[in-house]
Structure formats: structure tokens, C-alpha cells
Amino acid sequence: MAELRRVPSVGLQVIPGKPPWEAYLLAVSDFPVPEEELDPVRRFLQRFSAAAQQRWKLVAEVGLQLVQLHLKDGPARVAQHGREWIPAVGLGVWPDREPPRGWTDEDFNELGMGEKPRELMFQVLRVTTTPEARSQARDVMLGLGTLVQILIPDSLDAFFDRSARTLLAPIADPAYTCFPFFVPLLEGKALREATGPQLTAWLCGCSVYLRESAEDKGILILSREPLGPLLEDLGGRLQTAPEPVWVVPC
């Protein structure tokens, strides 16, 4: 008998939702993701992003988290595509954390043996050129832990107007208020502790949010739209035991 060929797939672990938001984690072994593990993840995100944009008439924003960019050959990848992407630098803001501020003496006095001071800021590069360049940046940079992709029902300008009003409000240190744009950064901890209305406010009008999360060792996906029908269209099926997970061929 001919040996059956195993179809590559990814698993989206279902995170208990906070209506109207659904949440999932596509777990990986680590960042940077080994290339053989990364291939199906990249194919899934290509298909998922295209299907979501078409289904709900969304536009895509792609950002790169600088704190992860040093991994592997991240800087070289950005430099290679600089003319195509023309990246701009903005600020990533964790809306569930203390607002960004400069270091104080207390920050150093409270450090334990071998501990490093907290990050001063979480800068994000955004691709400023074409939709095709944004898709290319997602595919090229995927796997380092840098990616943030936001799918928006209106315009990028409208999204950044909302994100500036929302994310700037609690920031008192003027050193952090002069960036040209602001991007929400969310991790699994925030999803577990926030309410649905809080998530809606933090996500500033986006419909689908994806982030490579080193904190969760995977890719977080949040959606205001029901993803079940879309995942079924991609060939996915929901397994309910031992824990709910969508298995999607790619």
C-alpha cells in the first residue's frame, strides 16, 4: 500500500473569550521559530489574512517590534527591504501595564542580583508603502517574534487617530508623547484579565489583531468577527478534547 502523505497543519488553541472578542494562540516551540516549523505557519497566515481581508473588507497594517528585531538576521532583513517598505518608527504601548516612563534611581535600587533594568520603550516599525509591501514584510519577518498585524475596517489614518487618543491618554512623560503613531501591544495575560469593553477600547477599532508574542511563545489572534466560518472555509475543524483547538491544514 502507498504510504499516506501527512498534510501539514497548524493548531489554534482557543483562549476563553471576552465578548465580543474571540482569542486564539498559535503556539510555537520558541522564537526564532525553526524554518521547518515556520513554513506551515507562514502559509496559514497568508491564507488567513487574505480570507479575512476579503470577507470583511479590511485593510492591513503591519508593524515590527524592535525589541525582538535583534534575533537571527532581523536587522539585515529590514535593511534588504528598506526601499520597498520605507519603515517609520512609532511607539508600542501595553495598555494593561504602567505607562512608559524614564528610569529612576528606584528602578536600579530594586534590581535583584543579575536582573536587568526594565525596557525603556517598545518601539514599532511600520511599513509605510503599499499593501503588497506590508504582506511581504509579514512573510519575510515572520518567525523572529517581531510581527504585529492589524486588520482594520476603515482607513489606517482613522486607526492611528484613535490609537493616539487612547494610548497617549495615560502617558505623562513627554519623552514618549512625540512619536508619529502608537500601536497597542497585547499578551495572553491581558486577555485573561481584561473585560470585553477594555479590549475594545485598547484595540482602537480594529477587527482582527495578530501579534507574535514572545511572552506567550506563540502568535496571538484576536477577532471581533466570528472566525469559525472562516476557519471552516480554510478546511479547519474544531477539536473539543482534551482542550478546544482549531486544526487548520496549510
PDB file of C-alpha atoms in Angstrom:
ATOM      1  CA  MET A   1       0.000   0.000   0.000  1.00  0.00           C
ATOM      2  CA  ALA A   2       1.163   3.513  -0.738  1.00  0.00           C
ATOM      3  CA  GLU A   3       2.119   5.483   2.341  1.00  0.00           C
ATOM      4  CA  LEU A   4      -0.401   8.200   3.175  1.00  0.00           C
ATOM      5  CA  ARG A   5       1.068  11.686   2.933  1.00  0.00           C
ATOM      6  CA  ARG A   6       0.564  13.713   6.080  1.00  0.00           C
ATOM      7  CA  VAL A   7      -0.981  17.124   5.409  1.00  0.00           C
ATOM      8  CA  PRO A   8       0.759  19.946   7.316  1.00  0.00           C
ATOM      9  CA  SER A   9      -1.497  21.841   9.686  1.00  0.00           C
ATOM     10  CA  VAL A  10      -1.456  24.393  12.474  1.00  0.00           C
ATOM     11  CA  GLY A  11      -3.368  24.360  15.748  1.00  0.00           C
ATOM     12  CA  LEU A  12      -5.149  27.412  17.134  1.00  0.00           C
ATOM     13  CA  GLN A  13      -5.705  26.969  20.857  1.00  0.00           C
ATOM     14  CA  VAL A  14      -8.962  28.598  21.923  1.00  0.00           C
ATOM     15  CA  ILE A  15      -8.492  31.171  24.689  1.00  0.00           C
ATOM     16  CA  PRO A  16     -11.673  31.839  26.713  1.00  0.00           C
ATOM     17  CA  GLY A  17     -13.189  34.864  25.019  1.00  0.00           C
ATOM     18  CA  LYS A  18     -14.350  38.223  26.318  1.00  0.00           C
ATOM     19  CA  PRO A  19     -17.340  39.107  24.102  1.00  0.00           C
ATOM     20  CA  PRO A  20     -17.350  40.491  21.503  1.00  0.00           C
ATOM     21  CA  TRP A  21     -13.770  39.223  21.160  1.00  0.00           C
ATOM     22  CA  GLU A  22     -12.593  35.737  20.240  1.00  0.00           C
ATOM     23  CA  ALA A  23      -8.996  34.824  21.099  1.00  0.00           C
ATOM     24  CA  TYR A  24      -6.592  32.113  19.936  1.00  0.00           C
ATOM     25  CA  LEU A  25      -2.934  31.149  20.345  1.00  0.00           C
ATOM     26  CA  LEU A  26      -0.922  29.524  17.575  1.00  0.00           C
ATOM     27  CA  ALA A  27       1.856  28.082  19.737  1.00  0.00           C
ATOM     28  CA  VAL A  28       5.455  27.720  18.506  1.00  0.00           C
ATOM     29  CA  SER A  29       8.456  25.986  20.053  1.00  0.00           C
ATOM     30  CA  ASP A  30      10.392  29.239  20.514  1.00  0.00           C
ATOM     31  CA  PHE A  31      11.499  32.447  18.808  1.00  0.00           C
ATOM     32  CA  PRO A  32      13.201  32.470  16.388  1.00  0.00           C
ATOM     33  CA  VAL A  33      10.991  29.693  15.010  1.00  0.00           C
ATOM     34  CA  PRO A  34      12.879  26.870  13.233  1.00  0.00           C
ATOM     35  CA  GLU A  35      12.294  27.141   9.475  1.00  0.00           C
ATOM     36  CA  GLU A  36      10.752  23.678   9.110  1.00  0.00           C
ATOM     37  CA  GLU A  37       8.216  24.603  11.799  1.00  0.00           C
ATOM     38  CA  LEU A  38       7.689  28.062  10.345  1.00  0.00           C
ATOM     39  CA  ASP A  39       6.668  27.054   6.810  1.00  0.00           C
ATOM     40  CA  PRO A  40       3.111  25.912   7.663  1.00  0.00           C
ATOM     41  CA  VAL A  41       2.639  28.894   9.985  1.00  0.00           C
ATOM     42  CA  ARG A  42       3.561  31.273   7.176  1.00  0.00           C
ATOM     43  CA  ARG A  43       1.204  29.556   4.730  1.00  0.00           C
ATOM     44  CA  PHE A  44      -1.619  29.686   7.271  1.00  0.00           C
ATOM     45  CA  LEU A  45      -1.159  33.407   7.940  1.00  0.00           C
ATOM     46  CA  GLN A  46      -1.061  34.146   4.223  1.00  0.00           C
ATOM     47  CA  ARG A  47      -4.355  32.312   3.662  1.00  0.00           C
ATOM     48  CA  PHE A  48      -5.972  33.569   6.860  1.00  0.00           C
ATOM     49  CA  SER A  49      -5.061  37.216   6.262  1.00  0.00           C
ATOM     50  CA  ALA A  50      -6.225  37.184   2.641  1.00  0.00           C
ATOM     51  CA  ALA A  51      -9.505  35.465   3.566  1.00  0.00           C
ATOM     52  CA  ALA A  52     -10.240  37.853   6.459  1.00  0.00           C
ATOM     53  CA  GLN A  53      -9.482  40.934   4.368  1.00  0.00           C
ATOM     54  CA  GLN A  54     -11.730  39.751   1.564  1.00  0.00           C
ATOM     55  CA  ARG A  55     -14.551  38.503   3.794  1.00  0.00           C
ATOM     56  CA  TRP A  56     -14.887  41.666   5.884  1.00  0.00           C
ATOM     57  CA  LYS A  57     -13.381  44.263   3.509  1.00  0.00           C
ATOM     58  CA  LEU A  58     -10.449  45.044   5.793  1.00  0.00           C
ATOM     59  CA  VAL A  59      -7.141  46.818   5.233  1.00  0.00           C
ATOM     60  CA  ALA A  60      -3.901  45.595   6.814  1.00  0.00           C
ATOM     61  CA  GLU A  61      -1.325  47.410   8.916  1.00  0.00           C
ATOM     62  CA  VAL A  62       1.959  45.594   9.580  1.00  0.00           C
ATOM     63  CA  GLY A  63       4.355  46.552  12.368  1.00  0.00           C
ATOM     64  CA  LEU A  64       7.674  45.130  13.572  1.00  0.00           C
ATOM     65  CA  GLN A  65       8.557  45.111  17.278  1.00  0.00           C
ATOM     66  CA  LEU A  66      12.115  46.387  17.662  1.00  0.00           C
ATOM     67  CA  VAL A  67      12.728  44.587  20.955  1.00  0.00           C
ATOM     68  CA  GLN A  68      12.766  41.267  19.049  1.00  0.00           C
ATOM     69  CA  LEU A  69      14.479  42.517  15.906  1.00  0.00           C
ATOM     70  CA  HIS A  70      17.988  41.577  17.029  1.00  0.00           C
ATOM     71  CA  LEU A  71      17.225  37.853  16.762  1.00  0.00           C
ATOM     72  CA  LYS A  72      18.908  35.916  13.977  1.00  0.00           C
ATOM     73  CA  ASP A  73      19.302  38.194  10.904  1.00  0.00           C
ATOM     74  CA  GLY A  74      16.418  40.551  11.668  1.00  0.00           C
ATOM     75  CA  PRO A  75      18.291  43.836  11.028  1.00  0.00           C
ATOM     76  CA  ALA A  76      19.652  42.501   7.722  1.00  0.00           C
ATOM     77  CA  ARG A  77      16.151  41.566   6.545  1.00  0.00           C
ATOM     78  CA  VAL A  78      14.851  45.061   7.238  1.00  0.00           C
ATOM     79  CA  ALA A  79      17.882  46.668   5.573  1.00  0.00           C
ATOM     80  CA  GLN A  80      17.460  44.479   2.491  1.00  0.00           C
ATOM     81  CA  HIS A  81      13.869  45.670   2.003  1.00  0.00           C
ATOM     82  CA  GLY A  82      14.218  49.237   3.296  1.00  0.00           C
ATOM     83  CA  ARG A  83      13.478  50.904  -0.038  1.00  0.00           C
ATOM     84  CA  GLU A  84      10.365  48.794  -0.546  1.00  0.00           C
ATOM     85  CA  TRP A  85       8.999  49.237   2.979  1.00  0.00           C
ATOM     86  CA  ILE A  86      10.273  52.733   3.967  1.00  0.00           C
ATOM     87  CA  PRO A  87       9.739  51.916   7.654  1.00  0.00           C
ATOM     88  CA  ALA A  88       8.703  54.601  10.139  1.00  0.00           C
ATOM     89  CA  VAL A  89       9.286  54.404  13.898  1.00  0.00           C
ATOM     90  CA  GLY A  90       6.411  54.635  16.390  1.00  0.00           C
ATOM     91  CA  LEU A  91       5.724  53.535  19.945  1.00  0.00           C
ATOM     92  CA  GLY A  92       4.166  50.269  21.047  1.00  0.00           C
ATOM     93  CA  VAL A  93       2.094  50.687  24.205  1.00  0.00           C
ATOM     94  CA  TRP A  94       0.960  47.951  26.621  1.00  0.00           C
ATOM     95  CA  PRO A  95      -2.414  49.350  27.707  1.00  0.00           C
ATOM     96  CA  ASP A  96      -2.667  46.983  30.700  1.00  0.00           C
ATOM     97  CA  ARG A  97       0.773  47.942  32.062  1.00  0.00           C
ATOM     98  CA  GLU A  98       2.208  51.010  33.741  1.00  0.00           C
ATOM     99  CA  PRO A  99       2.581  53.841  31.192  1.00  0.00           C
ATOM    100  CA  PRO A 100       6.086  54.170  29.727  1.00  0.00           C
ATOM    101  CA  ARG A 101       8.465  56.448  31.626  1.00  0.00           C
ATOM    102  CA  GLY A 102      12.172  57.019  32.051  1.00  0.00           C
ATOM    103  CA  TRP A 103      14.394  55.268  34.577  1.00  0.00           C
ATOM    104  CA  THR A 104      14.630  56.478  38.161  1.00  0.00           C
ATOM    105  CA  ASP A 105      17.019  55.631  40.995  1.00  0.00           C
ATOM    106  CA  GLU A 106      14.344  53.328  42.410  1.00  0.00           C
ATOM    107  CA  ASP A 107      14.365  51.249  39.238  1.00  0.00           C
ATOM    108  CA  PHE A 108      18.018  50.389  39.877  1.00  0.00           C
ATOM    109  CA  ASN A 109      17.764  50.112  43.662  1.00  0.00           C
ATOM    110  CA  GLU A 110      15.057  47.462  43.319  1.00  0.00           C
ATOM    111  CA  LEU A 111      17.023  45.240  40.937  1.00  0.00           C
ATOM    112  CA  GLY A 112      17.982  41.809  42.203  1.00  0.00           C
ATOM    113  CA  MET A 113      21.272  40.047  41.531  1.00  0.00           C
ATOM    114  CA  GLY A 114      21.699  39.578  37.763  1.00  0.00           C
ATOM    115  CA  GLU A 115      18.459  41.398  36.903  1.00  0.00           C
ATOM    116  CA  LYS A 116      18.364  43.927  34.077  1.00  0.00           C
ATOM    117  CA  PRO A 117      16.502  47.237  34.254  1.00  0.00           C
ATOM    118  CA  ARG A 118      13.109  47.282  32.548  1.00  0.00           C
ATOM    119  CA  GLU A 119      12.828  48.235  28.899  1.00  0.00           C
ATOM    120  CA  LEU A 120      12.557  51.989  28.451  1.00  0.00           C
ATOM    121  CA  MET A 121      10.239  51.686  25.470  1.00  0.00           C
ATOM    122  CA  PHE A 122       8.833  49.235  22.952  1.00  0.00           C
ATOM    123  CA  GLN A 123       9.290  50.844  19.567  1.00  0.00           C
ATOM    124  CA  VAL A 124       7.492  49.535  16.499  1.00  0.00           C
ATOM    125  CA  LEU A 125       8.407  49.950  12.837  1.00  0.00           C
ATOM    126  CA  ARG A 126       5.511  50.224  10.397  1.00  0.00           C
ATOM    127  CA  VAL A 127       5.641  49.601   6.665  1.00  0.00           C
ATOM    128  CA  THR A 128       4.537  52.876   5.061  1.00  0.00           C
ATOM    129  CA  THR A 129       4.292  51.986   1.374  1.00  0.00           C
ATOM    130  CA  THR A 130       1.910  49.559  -0.372  1.00  0.00           C
ATOM    131  CA  PRO A 131      -0.403  46.715   0.727  1.00  0.00           C
ATOM    132  CA  GLU A 132       1.884  44.357  -1.199  1.00  0.00           C
ATOM    133  CA  ALA A 133       4.888  45.595   0.798  1.00  0.00           C
ATOM    134  CA  ARG A 134       3.021  45.000   4.057  1.00  0.00           C
ATOM    135  CA  SER A 135       2.230  41.421   3.069  1.00  0.00           C
ATOM    136  CA  GLN A 136       5.843  40.931   2.040  1.00  0.00           C
ATOM    137  CA  ALA A 137       7.079  42.278   5.379  1.00  0.00           C
ATOM    138  CA  ARG A 138       4.789  39.876   7.246  1.00  0.00           C
ATOM    139  CA  ASP A 139       6.143  36.904   5.284  1.00  0.00           C
ATOM    140  CA  VAL A 140       9.805  37.985   5.440  1.00  0.00           C
ATOM    141  CA  MET A 141       9.901  38.904   9.153  1.00  0.00           C
ATOM    142  CA  LEU A 142       7.662  36.134  10.472  1.00  0.00           C
ATOM    143  CA  GLY A 143       9.276  33.818  12.994  1.00  0.00           C
ATOM    144  CA  LEU A 144      11.539  36.270  14.818  1.00  0.00           C
ATOM    145  CA  GLY A 145       8.833  37.394  17.246  1.00  0.00           C
ATOM    146  CA  THR A 146       8.598  40.873  15.695  1.00  0.00           C
ATOM    147  CA  LEU A 147       5.285  40.801  13.841  1.00  0.00           C
ATOM    148  CA  VAL A 148       2.145  42.798  14.640  1.00  0.00           C
ATOM    149  CA  GLN A 149      -0.613  42.714  12.004  1.00  0.00           C
ATOM    150  CA  ILE A 150      -3.801  44.713  12.461  1.00  0.00           C
ATOM    151  CA  LEU A 151      -6.797  44.386  10.126  1.00  0.00           C
ATOM    152  CA  ILE A 152      -8.963  47.489  10.064  1.00  0.00           C
ATOM    153  CA  PRO A 153     -12.444  48.148   8.632  1.00  0.00           C
ATOM    154  CA  ASP A 154     -11.827  51.789   7.698  1.00  0.00           C
ATOM    155  CA  SER A 155      -8.556  53.609   6.982  1.00  0.00           C
ATOM    156  CA  LEU A 156      -5.103  53.417   8.530  1.00  0.00           C
ATOM    157  CA  ASP A 157      -5.265  57.154   9.267  1.00  0.00           C
ATOM    158  CA  ALA A 158      -8.506  56.679  11.207  1.00  0.00           C
ATOM    159  CA  PHE A 159      -6.975  53.812  13.183  1.00  0.00           C
ATOM    160  CA  PHE A 160      -3.893  55.816  14.139  1.00  0.00           C
ATOM    161  CA  ASP A 161      -6.035  58.787  15.156  1.00  0.00           C
ATOM    162  CA  ARG A 162      -7.952  56.511  17.541  1.00  0.00           C
ATOM    163  CA  SER A 163      -4.828  54.767  18.835  1.00  0.00           C
ATOM    164  CA  ALA A 164      -3.145  58.101  19.577  1.00  0.00           C
ATOM    165  CA  ARG A 165      -6.157  59.332  21.565  1.00  0.00           C
ATOM    166  CA  THR A 166      -6.471  56.050  23.500  1.00  0.00           C
ATOM    167  CA  LEU A 167      -2.858  55.087  24.139  1.00  0.00           C
ATOM    168  CA  LEU A 168      -1.483  58.578  24.753  1.00  0.00           C
ATOM    169  CA  ALA A 169      -4.030  59.437  27.446  1.00  0.00           C
ATOM    170  CA  PRO A 170      -2.256  57.795  30.439  1.00  0.00           C
ATOM    171  CA  ILE A 171       1.304  58.763  29.384  1.00  0.00           C
ATOM    172  CA  ALA A 172       2.695  61.643  31.459  1.00  0.00           C
ATOM    173  CA  ASP A 173       6.378  61.556  30.440  1.00  0.00           C
ATOM    174  CA  PRO A 174       6.745  63.925  27.435  1.00  0.00           C
ATOM    175  CA  ALA A 175       9.617  61.853  26.067  1.00  0.00           C
ATOM    176  CA  TYR A 176       7.026  59.280  24.983  1.00  0.00           C
ATOM    177  CA  THR A 177       4.354  61.549  23.513  1.00  0.00           C
ATOM    178  CA  CYS A 178       6.147  62.781  20.396  1.00  0.00           C
ATOM    179  CA  PHE A 179       6.006  59.623  18.253  1.00  0.00           C
ATOM    180  CA  PRO A 180       4.119  59.859  14.940  1.00  0.00           C
ATOM    181  CA  PHE A 181       1.962  56.812  15.704  1.00  0.00           C
ATOM    182  CA  PHE A 182       1.083  54.418  18.524  1.00  0.00           C
ATOM    183  CA  VAL A 183       0.341  50.677  18.374  1.00  0.00           C
ATOM    184  CA  PRO A 184      -1.353  48.560  21.078  1.00  0.00           C
ATOM    185  CA  LEU A 185       0.678  45.595  22.351  1.00  0.00           C
ATOM    186  CA  LEU A 186      -1.280  42.780  23.995  1.00  0.00           C
ATOM    187  CA  GLU A 187      -0.281  39.452  25.525  1.00  0.00           C
ATOM    188  CA  GLY A 188      -2.203  36.491  26.924  1.00  0.00           C
ATOM    189  CA  LYS A 189      -2.128  37.889  30.463  1.00  0.00           C
ATOM    190  CA  ALA A 190      -4.031  40.982  29.339  1.00  0.00           C
ATOM    191  CA  LEU A 191      -6.636  38.858  27.572  1.00  0.00           C
ATOM    192  CA  ARG A 192      -7.262  36.816  30.703  1.00  0.00           C
ATOM    193  CA  GLU A 193      -7.594  39.859  32.976  1.00  0.00           C
ATOM    194  CA  ALA A 194      -9.338  42.436  30.752  1.00  0.00           C
ATOM    195  CA  THR A 195     -13.046  42.845  30.128  1.00  0.00           C
ATOM    196  CA  GLY A 196     -14.569  42.857  26.666  1.00  0.00           C
ATOM    197  CA  PRO A 197     -15.111  46.644  26.712  1.00  0.00           C
ATOM    198  CA  GLN A 198     -11.486  47.165  27.781  1.00  0.00           C
ATOM    199  CA  LEU A 199     -10.228  45.079  24.858  1.00  0.00           C
ATOM    200  CA  THR A 200     -12.470  47.033  22.502  1.00  0.00           C
ATOM    201  CA  ALA A 201     -11.026  50.319  23.758  1.00  0.00           C
ATOM    202  CA  TRP A 202      -7.423  49.086  23.654  1.00  0.00           C
ATOM    203  CA  LEU A 203      -7.719  47.740  20.103  1.00  0.00           C
ATOM    204  CA  CYS A 204      -8.864  51.107  18.784  1.00  0.00           C
ATOM    205  CA  GLY A 205     -11.406  49.957  16.227  1.00  0.00           C
ATOM    206  CA  CYS A 206      -9.521  47.098  14.598  1.00  0.00           C
ATOM    207  CA  SER A 207     -11.392  43.944  13.574  1.00  0.00           C
ATOM    208  CA  VAL A 208      -8.583  41.361  13.739  1.00  0.00           C
ATOM    209  CA  TYR A 209      -5.321  41.653  15.685  1.00  0.00           C
ATOM    210  CA  LEU A 210      -2.324  39.318  15.369  1.00  0.00           C
ATOM    211  CA  ARG A 211       0.873  39.562  17.361  1.00  0.00           C
ATOM    212  CA  GLU A 212       3.932  37.354  17.673  1.00  0.00           C
ATOM    213  CA  SER A 213       4.085  37.147  21.456  1.00  0.00           C
ATOM    214  CA  ALA A 214       7.379  36.070  22.996  1.00  0.00           C
ATOM    215  CA  GLU A 215       5.586  36.278  26.363  1.00  0.00           C
ATOM    216  CA  ASP A 216       3.184  33.522  25.281  1.00  0.00           C
ATOM    217  CA  LYS A 217       5.561  31.662  22.941  1.00  0.00           C
ATOM    218  CA  GLY A 218       3.178  31.904  20.021  1.00  0.00           C
ATOM    219  CA  ILE A 219       1.045  34.108  17.776  1.00  0.00           C
ATOM    220  CA  LEU A 220      -1.976  35.693  19.444  1.00  0.00           C
ATOM    221  CA  ILE A 221      -5.063  36.212  17.300  1.00  0.00           C
ATOM    222  CA  LEU A 222      -7.988  38.355  18.465  1.00  0.00           C
ATOM    223  CA  SER A 223     -11.084  38.936  16.384  1.00  0.00           C
ATOM    224  CA  ARG A 224     -14.322  40.866  16.763  1.00  0.00           C
ATOM    225  CA  GLU A 225     -15.635  38.856  13.831  1.00  0.00           C
ATOM    226  CA  PRO A 226     -16.692  35.202  14.263  1.00  0.00           C
ATOM    227  CA  LEU A 227     -13.748  33.167  12.963  1.00  0.00           C
ATOM    228  CA  GLY A 228     -15.385  29.718  12.973  1.00  0.00           C
ATOM    229  CA  PRO A 229     -16.943  30.023   9.479  1.00  0.00           C
ATOM    230  CA  LEU A 230     -13.721  31.467   8.048  1.00  0.00           C
ATOM    231  CA  LEU A 231     -11.596  28.684   9.557  1.00  0.00           C
ATOM    232  CA  GLU A 232     -14.029  26.100   8.189  1.00  0.00           C
ATOM    233  CA  ASP A 233     -13.673  27.653   4.734  1.00  0.00           C
ATOM    234  CA  LEU A 234      -9.902  27.171   5.109  1.00  0.00           C
ATOM    235  CA  GLY A 235     -10.505  23.475   5.807  1.00  0.00           C
ATOM    236  CA  GLY A 236     -10.245  23.751   9.594  1.00  0.00           C
ATOM    237  CA  ARG A 237     -12.074  21.643  12.138  1.00  0.00           C
ATOM    238  CA  LEU A 238     -12.664  22.245  15.827  1.00  0.00           C
ATOM    239  CA  GLN A 239     -11.402  19.556  18.200  1.00  0.00           C
ATOM    240  CA  THR A 240     -13.013  19.885  21.628  1.00  0.00           C
ATOM    241  CA  ALA A 241     -10.934  17.398  23.674  1.00  0.00           C
ATOM    242  CA  PRO A 242      -8.804  17.451  25.677  1.00  0.00           C
ATOM    243  CA  GLU A 243      -8.965  21.244  25.117  1.00  0.00           C
ATOM    244  CA  PRO A 244     -10.636  23.175  22.295  1.00  0.00           C
ATOM    245  CA  VAL A 245      -8.309  23.750  19.336  1.00  0.00           C
ATOM    246  CA  TRP A 246      -8.890  24.548  15.677  1.00  0.00           C
ATOM    247  CA  VAL A 247      -6.767  22.348  13.399  1.00  0.00           C
ATOM    248  CA  VAL A 248      -6.288  24.041  10.029  1.00  0.00           C
ATOM    249  CA  PRO A 249      -4.476  22.406   7.092  1.00  0.00           C
ATOM    250  CA  CYS A 250      -1.952  24.526   5.287  1.00  0.00           C
TER     251      CYS A 250
END
